[in-house]
Amino acid sequence: MRCLRCNHELEPGQKSVALYMFAQTVGIKPRQKSAAHRISFCPQCSVSLAMGPPPEGALNTAAWDMIRDLVGSDPALNRAAWENLSGILGLLPATGTDATPRSAPAGSYIEF
Ligand SMILES: [Zn+2]
């Protein structure tokens, strides 16, 4: 599972936001239902999306509204994003000290 926005790998049980989507016919026999798709966002991308301007496209806006709901209703998701961010900052060597590279735990890097 990867974050749709930043492509960061999300390990099972890792904090993230999941959007489930499926399509279903209404008023048409036989009723058809597509497979359900799961779309994931890491906490940082969720908070960043929610704080940013509305995206273009009706589906994108619908998803943005739902993510904004989550981010705006409880600080837990913000806290998860903050924890991830401070974890990354903690891996950077402090200035003025030895710059011995520390090996980052798997999956904790960011590609720019
Ligand atoms: Zn992300």
Short mmCIF file of N, CA and C and ligand atoms in Angstrom, two decimals:
data_model
loop_
_atom_site.label_atom_id
_atom_site.label_comp_id
_atom_site.label_asym_id
_atom_site.label_seq_id
_atom_site.Cartn_x
_atom_site.Cartn_y
_atom_site.Cartn_z
N MET A 1 0.85 -1.20 0.00
CA MET A 1 0.00 0.00 0.00
C MET A 1 0.88 1.25 0.00
N ARG A 2 0.56 2.18 -0.88
CA ARG A 2 1.35 3.41 -0.96
C ARG A 2 0.43 4.61 -0.86
N CYS A 3 0.97 5.71 -0.35
CA CYS A 3 0.21 6.96 -0.31
C CYS A 3 0.00 7.43 -1.76
N LEU A 4 -1.23 7.73 -2.10
CA LEU A 4 -1.56 8.12 -3.47
C LEU A 4 -0.84 9.41 -3.87
N ARG A 5 -0.59 10.28 -2.91
CA ARG A 5 -0.03 11.59 -3.22
C ARG A 5 1.50 11.59 -3.28
N CYS A 6 2.16 11.03 -2.26
CA CYS A 6 3.63 11.10 -2.21
C CYS A 6 4.28 9.77 -2.52
N ASN A 7 3.49 8.71 -2.69
CA ASN A 7 3.99 7.39 -3.04
C ASN A 7 4.82 6.74 -1.92
N HIS A 8 4.75 7.31 -0.73
CA HIS A 8 5.45 6.75 0.42
C HIS A 8 4.79 5.41 0.78
N GLU A 9 5.61 4.40 1.06
CA GLU A 9 5.06 3.09 1.37
C GLU A 9 4.42 3.09 2.76
N LEU A 10 3.21 2.57 2.83
CA LEU A 10 2.51 2.47 4.11
C LEU A 10 2.49 1.01 4.53
N GLU A 11 3.16 0.75 5.65
CA GLU A 11 3.20 -0.62 6.13
C GLU A 11 1.89 -0.97 6.84
N PRO A 12 1.55 -2.27 6.89
CA PRO A 12 0.29 -2.66 7.54
C PRO A 12 0.23 -2.12 8.97
N GLY A 13 -0.88 -1.52 9.33
CA GLY A 13 -1.05 -0.98 10.67
C GLY A 13 -0.50 0.41 10.86
N GLN A 14 0.21 0.92 9.85
CA GLN A 14 0.76 2.28 9.95
C GLN A 14 -0.37 3.30 9.84
N LYS A 15 -0.23 4.40 10.56
CA LYS A 15 -1.26 5.42 10.56
C LYS A 15 -1.43 6.02 9.17
N SER A 16 -2.66 6.06 8.69
CA SER A 16 -2.95 6.60 7.37
C SER A 16 -4.45 6.86 7.27
N VAL A 17 -4.85 7.47 6.17
CA VAL A 17 -6.27 7.67 5.89
C VAL A 17 -6.63 6.81 4.69
N ALA A 18 -7.66 5.98 4.82
CA ALA A 18 -8.08 5.11 3.72
C ALA A 18 -9.42 5.59 3.17
N LEU A 19 -9.51 5.69 1.87
CA LEU A 19 -10.77 6.00 1.21
C LEU A 19 -11.18 4.76 0.44
N TYR A 20 -12.42 4.33 0.64
CA TYR A 20 -12.92 3.15 -0.07
C TYR A 20 -13.90 3.61 -1.14
N MET A 21 -13.78 3.03 -2.31
CA MET A 21 -14.65 3.47 -3.40
C MET A 21 -15.14 2.27 -4.20
N PHE A 22 -16.43 2.24 -4.45
CA PHE A 22 -16.97 1.25 -5.37
C PHE A 22 -18.15 1.87 -6.11
N ALA A 23 -18.47 1.30 -7.25
CA ALA A 23 -19.60 1.79 -8.04
C ALA A 23 -20.68 0.73 -8.06
N GLN A 24 -21.93 1.19 -8.10
CA GLN A 24 -23.05 0.26 -8.06
C GLN A 24 -24.18 0.84 -8.92
N THR A 25 -24.82 -0.02 -9.68
CA THR A 25 -25.95 0.46 -10.47
C THR A 25 -27.16 0.61 -9.57
N VAL A 26 -28.00 1.58 -9.89
CA VAL A 26 -29.23 1.83 -9.12
C VAL A 26 -30.41 1.81 -10.07
N GLY A 27 -31.43 1.05 -9.73
CA GLY A 27 -32.64 0.98 -10.54
C GLY A 27 -32.48 0.21 -11.83
N ILE A 28 -31.40 -0.53 -11.94
CA ILE A 28 -31.14 -1.33 -13.14
C ILE A 28 -31.00 -2.78 -12.71
N LYS A 29 -31.75 -3.65 -13.37
CA LYS A 29 -31.65 -5.08 -13.04
C LYS A 29 -30.84 -5.78 -14.11
N PRO A 30 -29.92 -6.68 -13.81
CA PRO A 30 -29.51 -7.00 -12.44
C PRO A 30 -28.62 -5.90 -11.86
N ARG A 31 -28.66 -5.79 -10.55
CA ARG A 31 -27.82 -4.79 -9.88
C ARG A 31 -26.36 -5.21 -10.03
N GLN A 32 -25.55 -4.27 -10.46
CA GLN A 32 -24.12 -4.55 -10.62
C GLN A 32 -23.32 -3.75 -9.62
N LYS A 33 -22.23 -4.34 -9.20
CA LYS A 33 -21.38 -3.69 -8.21
C LYS A 33 -19.93 -3.91 -8.64
N SER A 34 -19.16 -2.86 -8.70
CA SER A 34 -17.75 -3.00 -9.08
C SER A 34 -16.96 -3.50 -7.87
N ALA A 35 -15.74 -3.85 -8.12
CA ALA A 35 -14.83 -4.20 -7.01
C ALA A 35 -14.58 -2.93 -6.20
N ALA A 36 -14.32 -3.11 -4.91
CA ALA A 36 -14.02 -1.96 -4.06
C ALA A 36 -12.54 -1.63 -4.16
N HIS A 37 -12.25 -0.36 -4.28
CA HIS A 37 -10.86 0.09 -4.32
C HIS A 37 -10.54 0.84 -3.04
N ARG A 38 -9.34 0.65 -2.59
CA ARG A 38 -8.90 1.35 -1.40
C ARG A 38 -7.79 2.31 -1.80
N ILE A 39 -7.96 3.56 -1.43
CA ILE A 39 -6.98 4.59 -1.73
C ILE A 39 -6.46 5.10 -0.38
N SER A 40 -5.15 5.19 -0.24
CA SER A 40 -4.58 5.59 1.05
C SER A 40 -3.79 6.88 0.94
N PHE A 41 -3.82 7.64 2.03
CA PHE A 41 -3.00 8.84 2.16
C PHE A 41 -2.26 8.77 3.49
N CYS A 42 -0.97 9.13 3.49
CA CYS A 42 -0.22 9.19 4.74
C CYS A 42 -0.73 10.39 5.54
N PRO A 43 -0.49 10.43 6.87
CA PRO A 43 -1.00 11.55 7.68
C PRO A 43 -0.53 12.92 7.17
N GLN A 44 0.75 13.04 6.77
CA GLN A 44 1.25 14.34 6.31
C GLN A 44 0.49 14.82 5.08
N CYS A 45 0.27 13.92 4.11
CA CYS A 45 -0.44 14.31 2.89
C CYS A 45 -1.90 14.64 3.22
N SER A 46 -2.51 13.89 4.14
CA SER A 46 -3.90 14.16 4.52
C SER A 46 -4.02 15.57 5.08
N VAL A 47 -3.12 15.91 6.01
CA VAL A 47 -3.17 17.25 6.63
C VAL A 47 -2.85 18.31 5.59
N SER A 48 -1.85 18.04 4.77
CA SER A 48 -1.46 19.01 3.73
C SER A 48 -2.61 19.25 2.74
N LEU A 49 -3.27 18.18 2.33
CA LEU A 49 -4.41 18.32 1.41
C LEU A 49 -5.53 19.13 2.05
N ALA A 50 -5.82 18.79 3.33
CA ALA A 50 -6.93 19.45 4.02
C ALA A 50 -6.67 20.94 4.22
N MET A 51 -5.41 21.31 4.43
CA MET A 51 -5.06 22.71 4.67
C MET A 51 -4.98 23.48 3.35
N GLY A 52 -4.83 22.76 2.25
CA GLY A 52 -4.64 23.42 0.96
C GLY A 52 -5.96 23.81 0.30
N PRO A 53 -5.85 24.45 -0.85
CA PRO A 53 -7.05 24.87 -1.58
C PRO A 53 -7.78 23.67 -2.16
N PRO A 54 -9.06 23.82 -2.49
CA PRO A 54 -9.82 22.70 -3.05
C PRO A 54 -9.24 22.25 -4.39
N PRO A 55 -9.18 20.94 -4.63
CA PRO A 55 -8.65 20.45 -5.90
C PRO A 55 -9.68 20.61 -7.02
N GLU A 56 -9.26 20.39 -8.23
CA GLU A 56 -10.20 20.45 -9.36
C GLU A 56 -10.85 19.08 -9.55
N GLY A 57 -12.05 19.09 -10.03
CA GLY A 57 -12.75 17.83 -10.31
C GLY A 57 -13.70 17.47 -9.20
N ALA A 58 -14.89 17.01 -9.57
CA ALA A 58 -15.94 16.71 -8.59
C ALA A 58 -15.53 15.58 -7.64
N LEU A 59 -14.91 14.53 -8.17
CA LEU A 59 -14.51 13.40 -7.31
C LEU A 59 -13.41 13.82 -6.35
N ASN A 60 -12.45 14.57 -6.86
CA ASN A 60 -11.36 15.06 -6.01
C ASN A 60 -11.89 15.95 -4.90
N THR A 61 -12.85 16.79 -5.24
CA THR A 61 -13.42 17.69 -4.24
C THR A 61 -14.18 16.90 -3.18
N ALA A 62 -14.90 15.84 -3.60
CA ALA A 62 -15.63 15.01 -2.65
C ALA A 62 -14.66 14.35 -1.67
N ALA A 63 -13.55 13.81 -2.19
CA ALA A 63 -12.55 13.18 -1.33
C ALA A 63 -11.90 14.21 -0.41
N TRP A 64 -11.63 15.39 -0.95
CA TRP A 64 -11.02 16.48 -0.16
C TRP A 64 -11.93 16.88 1.00
N ASP A 65 -13.24 16.96 0.74
CA ASP A 65 -14.20 17.29 1.79
C ASP A 65 -14.15 16.27 2.93
N MET A 66 -14.05 14.99 2.56
CA MET A 66 -14.04 13.93 3.58
C MET A 66 -12.76 14.00 4.40
N ILE A 67 -11.63 14.23 3.73
CA ILE A 67 -10.35 14.32 4.45
C ILE A 67 -10.36 15.54 5.37
N ARG A 68 -10.93 16.65 4.88
CA ARG A 68 -11.02 17.86 5.70
C ARG A 68 -11.87 17.62 6.95
N ASP A 69 -12.91 16.82 6.78
CA ASP A 69 -13.76 16.42 7.90
C ASP A 69 -12.93 15.75 8.99
N LEU A 70 -12.10 14.78 8.57
CA LEU A 70 -11.28 14.02 9.52
C LEU A 70 -10.25 14.91 10.18
N VAL A 71 -9.55 15.69 9.36
CA VAL A 71 -8.48 16.54 9.89
C VAL A 71 -9.06 17.61 10.81
N GLY A 72 -10.24 18.12 10.46
CA GLY A 72 -10.82 19.21 11.22
C GLY A 72 -11.56 18.80 12.48
N SER A 73 -11.93 17.52 12.60
CA SER A 73 -12.79 17.14 13.71
C SER A 73 -12.02 16.64 14.93
N ASP A 74 -10.77 16.22 14.73
CA ASP A 74 -9.99 15.72 15.87
C ASP A 74 -8.51 15.92 15.58
N PRO A 75 -7.72 16.33 16.59
CA PRO A 75 -6.29 16.58 16.33
C PRO A 75 -5.43 15.33 16.19
N ALA A 76 -6.03 14.12 16.31
CA ALA A 76 -5.22 12.89 16.30
C ALA A 76 -4.45 12.71 14.99
N LEU A 77 -5.11 13.05 13.87
CA LEU A 77 -4.45 12.88 12.57
C LEU A 77 -3.32 13.90 12.41
N ASN A 78 -3.56 15.12 12.87
CA ASN A 78 -2.51 16.15 12.86
C ASN A 78 -1.32 15.69 13.69
N ARG A 79 -1.63 15.08 14.84
CA ARG A 79 -0.58 14.62 15.75
C ARG A 79 0.24 13.52 15.07
N ALA A 80 -0.44 12.61 14.35
CA ALA A 80 0.27 11.53 13.65
C ALA A 80 1.20 12.12 12.59
N ALA A 81 0.73 13.15 11.88
CA ALA A 81 1.57 13.80 10.87
C ALA A 81 2.76 14.47 11.54
N TRP A 82 2.52 15.11 12.66
CA TRP A 82 3.57 15.81 13.40
C TRP A 82 4.61 14.81 13.91
N GLU A 83 4.13 13.65 14.41
CA GLU A 83 5.05 12.61 14.91
C GLU A 83 5.94 12.10 13.79
N ASN A 84 5.36 11.86 12.62
CA ASN A 84 6.15 11.40 11.47
C ASN A 84 7.18 12.44 11.10
N LEU A 85 6.76 13.71 11.08
CA LEU A 85 7.66 14.79 10.69
C LEU A 85 8.79 14.94 11.70
N SER A 86 8.48 14.91 12.99
CA SER A 86 9.53 15.09 13.99
C SER A 86 10.44 13.87 14.01
N GLY A 87 9.92 12.70 13.64
CA GLY A 87 10.76 11.50 13.52
C GLY A 87 11.78 11.65 12.43
N ILE A 88 11.38 12.24 11.31
CA ILE A 88 12.29 12.47 10.18
C ILE A 88 13.32 13.51 10.56
N LEU A 89 12.89 14.59 11.22
CA LEU A 89 13.81 15.65 11.62
C LEU A 89 14.85 15.12 12.61
N GLY A 90 14.43 14.18 13.46
CA GLY A 90 15.34 13.60 14.44
C GLY A 90 16.45 12.78 13.82
N LEU A 91 16.26 12.37 12.55
CA LEU A 91 17.28 11.58 11.87
C LEU A 91 18.36 12.45 11.24
N LEU A 92 18.08 13.75 11.11
CA LEU A 92 19.04 14.66 10.49
C LEU A 92 20.14 14.97 11.50
N PRO A 93 21.42 15.01 11.05
CA PRO A 93 22.49 15.34 11.99
C PRO A 93 22.39 16.79 12.43
N ALA A 94 22.66 17.06 13.70
CA ALA A 94 22.62 18.43 14.21
C ALA A 94 23.81 19.19 13.63
N THR A 95 23.66 20.48 13.42
CA THR A 95 24.76 21.28 12.87
C THR A 95 25.84 21.44 13.92
N GLY A 96 27.09 21.42 13.49
CA GLY A 96 28.21 21.64 14.40
C GLY A 96 28.67 20.38 15.10
N THR A 97 28.03 19.27 14.82
CA THR A 97 28.48 18.01 15.40
C THR A 97 28.96 17.12 14.26
N ASP A 98 29.45 15.97 14.62
CA ASP A 98 29.90 15.06 13.58
C ASP A 98 28.72 14.67 12.70
N ALA A 99 28.97 14.63 11.43
CA ALA A 99 27.90 14.34 10.47
C ALA A 99 27.88 12.87 10.11
N THR A 100 28.13 12.05 11.11
CA THR A 100 28.11 10.60 10.86
C THR A 100 26.72 10.21 10.36
N PRO A 101 26.66 9.67 9.16
CA PRO A 101 25.33 9.31 8.66
C PRO A 101 24.74 8.17 9.49
N ARG A 102 23.53 8.37 9.91
CA ARG A 102 22.82 7.32 10.63
C ARG A 102 21.92 6.61 9.65
N SER A 103 21.82 5.33 9.79
CA SER A 103 20.96 4.62 8.85
C SER A 103 19.51 4.79 9.29
N ALA A 104 18.69 5.24 8.37
CA ALA A 104 17.28 5.46 8.66
C ALA A 104 16.55 4.13 8.63
N PRO A 105 15.57 3.97 9.52
CA PRO A 105 14.77 2.74 9.44
C PRO A 105 14.07 2.64 8.08
N ALA A 106 13.87 1.42 7.66
CA ALA A 106 13.27 1.20 6.34
C ALA A 106 11.96 1.95 6.20
N GLY A 107 11.81 2.60 5.08
CA GLY A 107 10.54 3.26 4.77
C GLY A 107 10.35 4.60 5.44
N SER A 108 11.42 5.17 6.03
CA SER A 108 11.23 6.43 6.74
C SER A 108 11.89 7.60 6.01
N TYR A 109 12.27 7.41 4.76
CA TYR A 109 12.90 8.50 4.03
C TYR A 109 11.87 9.22 3.18
N ILE A 110 12.26 10.40 2.76
CA ILE A 110 11.39 11.17 1.84
C ILE A 110 12.21 11.45 0.59
N GLU A 111 11.60 11.26 -0.55
CA GLU A 111 12.27 11.61 -1.80
C GLU A 111 11.72 12.93 -2.28
N PHE A 112 12.61 13.86 -2.61
CA PHE A 112 12.17 15.15 -3.12
C PHE A 112 12.36 15.18 -4.62
ZN ZN B 1 1.77 10.91 1.44
#
